[in-house]
Amino acid sequence: MLGQARHASLGPTGSRTASAYIFGAICPAQGKGAGLVLPRCTTQAMNENLKEISQAVAPGAHAVLLLDRAGWHVSRKLKVPANITLLLPAKAPELNPVENIWQHIRENWLSNRIFTSYGDILDHCCAAWNKLTDQPWTIMSIGLREWAHQ
C-alpha cells in the first residue's frame, strides 16, 4: 500500500535483555582513569567505585569527583574515602568532563553492535575502558577543563 510507514533499521538490531554499567573517573591532568564494569547502578556499586578511585589516587593527592544527583551518588550509605570529595552541581552535566568520556566510549567502541551474551557485554565494556586508559592523550584532550586548573 502506498504511503504506509515501515520500520527501518539503520544499524544492527537485537533484543536488549542484559546490561552492564561502566563506573569510572578520570584525571585529565595526568591522563589516567580508574573504573569498574558492574551489573547495576546501586549504592553498593558506587562504594566499590569509590574504593577503586581512592586506590588510584596518588599518595598525598586528593580527588574531586563531579557527579550528577543519581540516587547512588547521593545516598547516605555512601562510604566516601578521606582522599575523595564529592561535588554535586545541580543540572550541570557540561561541568563534568567524564560525560564526554562516556560519549567517546559509546561512539568509538560500543555503538552499533549486537552482543552475543552477557559475558560479551562485559568483555566489550572492559575492553572499551582499557582502550581509553591506554590512550592518556585522549583522556587529556577530552577531559581537560581550563577552569579546573586555574
PDB file of C-alpha atoms in Angstrom:
ATOM      1  CA  MET A   1       0.000   0.000   0.000  1.00  0.00           C
ATOM      2  CA  LEU A   2       1.393   3.405  -0.934  1.00  0.00           C
ATOM      3  CA  GLY A   3       2.279   5.724   1.899  1.00  0.00           C
ATOM      4  CA  GLN A   4       2.336   3.005   4.547  1.00  0.00           C
ATOM      5  CA  ALA A   5       5.046   3.540   7.149  1.00  0.00           C
ATOM      6  CA  ARG A   6       7.667   0.851   7.597  1.00  0.00           C
ATOM      7  CA  HIS A   7      10.206   0.333  10.315  1.00  0.00           C
ATOM      8  CA  ALA A   8      13.724   0.864   9.011  1.00  0.00           C
ATOM      9  CA  SER A   9      16.804  -0.081  10.975  1.00  0.00           C
ATOM     10  CA  LEU A  10      19.938   1.966  10.431  1.00  0.00           C
ATOM     11  CA  GLY A  11      22.165  -0.307  12.473  1.00  0.00           C
ATOM     12  CA  PRO A  12      22.318  -3.774  13.969  1.00  0.00           C
ATOM     13  CA  THR A  13      19.258  -4.871  15.919  1.00  0.00           C
ATOM     14  CA  GLY A  14      18.840  -7.356  18.699  1.00  0.00           C
ATOM     15  CA  SER A  15      16.976  -7.925  21.934  1.00  0.00           C
ATOM     16  CA  ARG A  16      18.085  -5.925  24.940  1.00  0.00           C
ATOM     17  CA  THR A  17      17.749  -8.219  27.888  1.00  0.00           C
ATOM     18  CA  ALA A  18      21.028  -7.606  29.678  1.00  0.00           C
ATOM     19  CA  SER A  19      23.151  -4.601  30.502  1.00  0.00           C
ATOM     20  CA  ALA A  20      26.277  -3.542  32.330  1.00  0.00           C
ATOM     21  CA  TYR A  21      27.445  -0.179  33.605  1.00  0.00           C
ATOM     22  CA  ILE A  22      30.891   1.362  33.403  1.00  0.00           C
ATOM     23  CA  PHE A  23      31.699   3.269  36.578  1.00  0.00           C
ATOM     24  CA  GLY A  24      34.754   5.424  36.086  1.00  0.00           C
ATOM     25  CA  ALA A  25      36.681   8.530  36.932  1.00  0.00           C
ATOM     26  CA  ILE A  26      39.433  10.343  35.080  1.00  0.00           C
ATOM     27  CA  CYS A  27      42.320  12.614  35.956  1.00  0.00           C
ATOM     28  CA  PRO A  28      42.611  14.824  32.866  1.00  0.00           C
ATOM     29  CA  ALA A  29      45.845  16.424  34.083  1.00  0.00           C
ATOM     30  CA  GLN A  30      47.583  13.028  34.264  1.00  0.00           C
ATOM     31  CA  GLY A  31      45.638  11.257  31.502  1.00  0.00           C
ATOM     32  CA  LYS A  32      44.683   8.456  33.881  1.00  0.00           C
ATOM     33  CA  GLY A  33      41.462   6.712  34.791  1.00  0.00           C
ATOM     34  CA  ALA A  34      40.070   4.220  37.287  1.00  0.00           C
ATOM     35  CA  GLY A  35      36.982   2.196  36.504  1.00  0.00           C
ATOM     36  CA  LEU A  36      34.845  -0.861  37.083  1.00  0.00           C
ATOM     37  CA  VAL A  37      32.210  -2.621  34.997  1.00  0.00           C
ATOM     38  CA  LEU A  38      29.270  -3.596  37.195  1.00  0.00           C
ATOM     39  CA  PRO A  39      25.830  -5.163  36.659  1.00  0.00           C
ATOM     40  CA  ARG A  40      23.795  -2.443  38.425  1.00  0.00           C
ATOM     41  CA  CYS A  41      23.865   1.192  39.465  1.00  0.00           C
ATOM     42  CA  THR A  42      23.449   0.966  43.233  1.00  0.00           C
ATOM     43  CA  THR A  43      24.939   2.484  46.353  1.00  0.00           C
ATOM     44  CA  GLN A  44      26.970  -0.702  46.833  1.00  0.00           C
ATOM     45  CA  ALA A  45      28.326  -0.370  43.283  1.00  0.00           C
ATOM     46  CA  MET A  46      29.187   3.286  43.906  1.00  0.00           C
ATOM     47  CA  ASN A  47      31.014   2.344  47.110  1.00  0.00           C
ATOM     48  CA  GLU A  48      33.083  -0.181  45.128  1.00  0.00           C
ATOM     49  CA  ASN A  49      33.803   2.527  42.566  1.00  0.00           C
ATOM     50  CA  LEU A  50      34.905   4.972  45.276  1.00  0.00           C
ATOM     51  CA  LYS A  51      37.289   2.350  46.692  1.00  0.00           C
ATOM     52  CA  GLU A  52      38.772   1.785  43.227  1.00  0.00           C
ATOM     53  CA  ILE A  53      39.226   5.514  42.663  1.00  0.00           C
ATOM     54  CA  SER A  54      40.711   6.041  46.129  1.00  0.00           C
ATOM     55  CA  GLN A  55      43.334   3.361  45.470  1.00  0.00           C
ATOM     56  CA  ALA A  56      44.248   5.004  42.150  1.00  0.00           C
ATOM     57  CA  VAL A  57      44.780   8.467  43.650  1.00  0.00           C
ATOM     58  CA  ALA A  58      48.479   9.264  44.029  1.00  0.00           C
ATOM     59  CA  PRO A  59      49.791   9.316  47.610  1.00  0.00           C
ATOM     60  CA  GLY A  60      49.244  12.743  49.135  1.00  0.00           C
ATOM     61  CA  ALA A  61      46.823  13.765  46.362  1.00  0.00           C
ATOM     62  CA  HIS A  62      43.077  14.338  46.595  1.00  0.00           C
ATOM     63  CA  ALA A  63      40.367  13.501  44.043  1.00  0.00           C
ATOM     64  CA  VAL A  64      37.370  15.732  43.398  1.00  0.00           C
ATOM     65  CA  LEU A  65      34.507  13.913  41.687  1.00  0.00           C
ATOM     66  CA  LEU A  66      31.807  15.849  39.861  1.00  0.00           C
ATOM     67  CA  LEU A  67      28.611  13.815  39.983  1.00  0.00           C
ATOM     68  CA  ASP A  68      25.011  14.188  38.948  1.00  0.00           C
ATOM     69  CA  ARG A  69      22.318  13.620  41.544  1.00  0.00           C
ATOM     70  CA  ALA A  70      21.585   9.985  40.743  1.00  0.00           C
ATOM     71  CA  GLY A  71      20.339   8.070  43.769  1.00  0.00           C
ATOM     72  CA  TRP A  72      23.544   6.052  44.132  1.00  0.00           C
ATOM     73  CA  HIS A  73      25.591   9.291  44.109  1.00  0.00           C
ATOM     74  CA  VAL A  74      23.685  10.942  46.969  1.00  0.00           C
ATOM     75  CA  SER A  75      22.884   8.004  49.226  1.00  0.00           C
ATOM     76  CA  ARG A  76      23.576   8.455  52.922  1.00  0.00           C
ATOM     77  CA  LYS A  77      25.055   4.956  52.822  1.00  0.00           C
ATOM     78  CA  LEU A  78      27.991   6.071  50.670  1.00  0.00           C
ATOM     79  CA  LYS A  79      31.382   5.478  52.240  1.00  0.00           C
ATOM     80  CA  VAL A  80      33.481   8.303  50.831  1.00  0.00           C
ATOM     81  CA  PRO A  81      37.230   7.767  51.372  1.00  0.00           C
ATOM     82  CA  ALA A  82      39.184  10.598  53.004  1.00  0.00           C
ATOM     83  CA  ASN A  83      41.091  11.344  49.782  1.00  0.00           C
ATOM     84  CA  ILE A  84      37.908  11.992  47.754  1.00  0.00           C
ATOM     85  CA  THR A  85      35.479  14.926  47.729  1.00  0.00           C
ATOM     86  CA  LEU A  86      32.112  14.632  46.001  1.00  0.00           C
ATOM     87  CA  LEU A  87      30.638  17.703  44.298  1.00  0.00           C
ATOM     88  CA  LEU A  88      27.049  17.594  43.137  1.00  0.00           C
ATOM     89  CA  PRO A  89      26.295  20.595  40.909  1.00  0.00           C
ATOM     90  CA  ALA A  90      22.598  20.655  40.032  1.00  0.00           C
ATOM     91  CA  LYS A  91      21.657  20.097  36.382  1.00  0.00           C
ATOM     92  CA  ALA A  92      25.115  20.875  35.000  1.00  0.00           C
ATOM     93  CA  PRO A  93      26.433  17.826  33.109  1.00  0.00           C
ATOM     94  CA  GLU A  94      28.586  20.120  30.958  1.00  0.00           C
ATOM     95  CA  LEU A  95      30.764  20.711  34.039  1.00  0.00           C
ATOM     96  CA  ASN A  96      31.589  17.024  34.294  1.00  0.00           C
ATOM     97  CA  PRO A  97      34.392  16.012  31.910  1.00  0.00           C
ATOM     98  CA  VAL A  98      33.601  12.327  32.274  1.00  0.00           C
ATOM     99  CA  GLU A  99      30.307  12.893  30.411  1.00  0.00           C
ATOM    100  CA  ASN A 100      32.389  13.495  27.273  1.00  0.00           C
ATOM    101  CA  ILE A 101      34.349  10.320  28.037  1.00  0.00           C
ATOM    102  CA  TRP A 102      31.115   8.273  28.082  1.00  0.00           C
ATOM    103  CA  GLN A 103      30.133   9.776  24.739  1.00  0.00           C
ATOM    104  CA  HIS A 104      33.566   8.959  23.273  1.00  0.00           C
ATOM    105  CA  ILE A 105      33.414   5.361  24.527  1.00  0.00           C
ATOM    106  CA  ARG A 106      29.925   4.836  23.116  1.00  0.00           C
ATOM    107  CA  GLU A 107      30.724   6.392  19.741  1.00  0.00           C
ATOM    108  CA  ASN A 108      34.049   4.624  19.247  1.00  0.00           C
ATOM    109  CA  TRP A 109      33.768   1.221  20.880  1.00  0.00           C
ATOM    110  CA  LEU A 110      30.248   0.293  21.999  1.00  0.00           C
ATOM    111  CA  SER A 111      27.707   1.561  19.463  1.00  0.00           C
ATOM    112  CA  ASN A 112      26.110  -0.287  16.539  1.00  0.00           C
ATOM    113  CA  ARG A 113      26.827  -3.800  17.667  1.00  0.00           C
ATOM    114  CA  ILE A 114      24.909  -6.811  18.847  1.00  0.00           C
ATOM    115  CA  PHE A 115      26.273  -8.565  21.897  1.00  0.00           C
ATOM    116  CA  THR A 116      26.004 -12.337  21.898  1.00  0.00           C
ATOM    117  CA  SER A 117      25.828 -12.790  25.676  1.00  0.00           C
ATOM    118  CA  TYR A 118      26.159 -11.000  28.987  1.00  0.00           C
ATOM    119  CA  GLY A 119      29.815 -12.036  29.030  1.00  0.00           C
ATOM    120  CA  ASP A 120      30.221 -10.385  25.636  1.00  0.00           C
ATOM    121  CA  ILE A 121      28.755  -7.156  27.053  1.00  0.00           C
ATOM    122  CA  LEU A 122      31.193  -7.273  29.975  1.00  0.00           C
ATOM    123  CA  ASP A 123      34.135  -8.026  27.680  1.00  0.00           C
ATOM    124  CA  HIS A 124      33.306  -5.116  25.365  1.00  0.00           C
ATOM    125  CA  CYS A 125      32.780  -2.680  28.254  1.00  0.00           C
ATOM    126  CA  CYS A 126      36.085  -3.687  29.866  1.00  0.00           C
ATOM    127  CA  ALA A 127      37.883  -3.524  26.515  1.00  0.00           C
ATOM    128  CA  ALA A 128      36.449  -0.054  25.832  1.00  0.00           C
ATOM    129  CA  TRP A 129      37.577   1.272  29.226  1.00  0.00           C
ATOM    130  CA  ASN A 130      41.009  -0.315  28.818  1.00  0.00           C
ATOM    131  CA  LYS A 131      41.405   1.201  25.337  1.00  0.00           C
ATOM    132  CA  LEU A 132      40.581   4.588  26.811  1.00  0.00           C
ATOM    133  CA  THR A 133      43.072   4.285  29.666  1.00  0.00           C
ATOM    134  CA  ASP A 134      45.732   3.114  27.197  1.00  0.00           C
ATOM    135  CA  GLN A 135      45.330   6.499  25.482  1.00  0.00           C
ATOM    136  CA  PRO A 136      46.236   9.156  28.080  1.00  0.00           C
ATOM    137  CA  TRP A 137      46.265  11.830  25.361  1.00  0.00           C
ATOM    138  CA  THR A 138      42.577  11.084  24.691  1.00  0.00           C
ATOM    139  CA  ILE A 139      41.682  11.495  28.358  1.00  0.00           C
ATOM    140  CA  MET A 140      43.657  14.746  28.462  1.00  0.00           C
ATOM    141  CA  SER A 141      42.132  16.221  25.316  1.00  0.00           C
ATOM    142  CA  ILE A 142      38.540  15.225  26.072  1.00  0.00           C
ATOM    143  CA  GLY A 143      38.563  15.702  29.822  1.00  0.00           C
ATOM    144  CA  LEU A 144      40.626  18.807  30.496  1.00  0.00           C
ATOM    145  CA  ARG A 145      38.666  21.840  31.696  1.00  0.00           C
ATOM    146  CA  GLU A 146      40.623  25.089  31.940  1.00  0.00           C
ATOM    147  CA  TRP A 147      38.507  26.337  34.846  1.00  0.00           C
ATOM    148  CA  ALA A 148      39.519  23.303  36.916  1.00  0.00           C
ATOM    149  CA  HIS A 149      43.238  24.079  36.610  1.00  0.00           C
ATOM    150  CA  GLN A 150      43.333  27.810  37.316  1.00  0.00           C
TER     151      GLN A 150
END
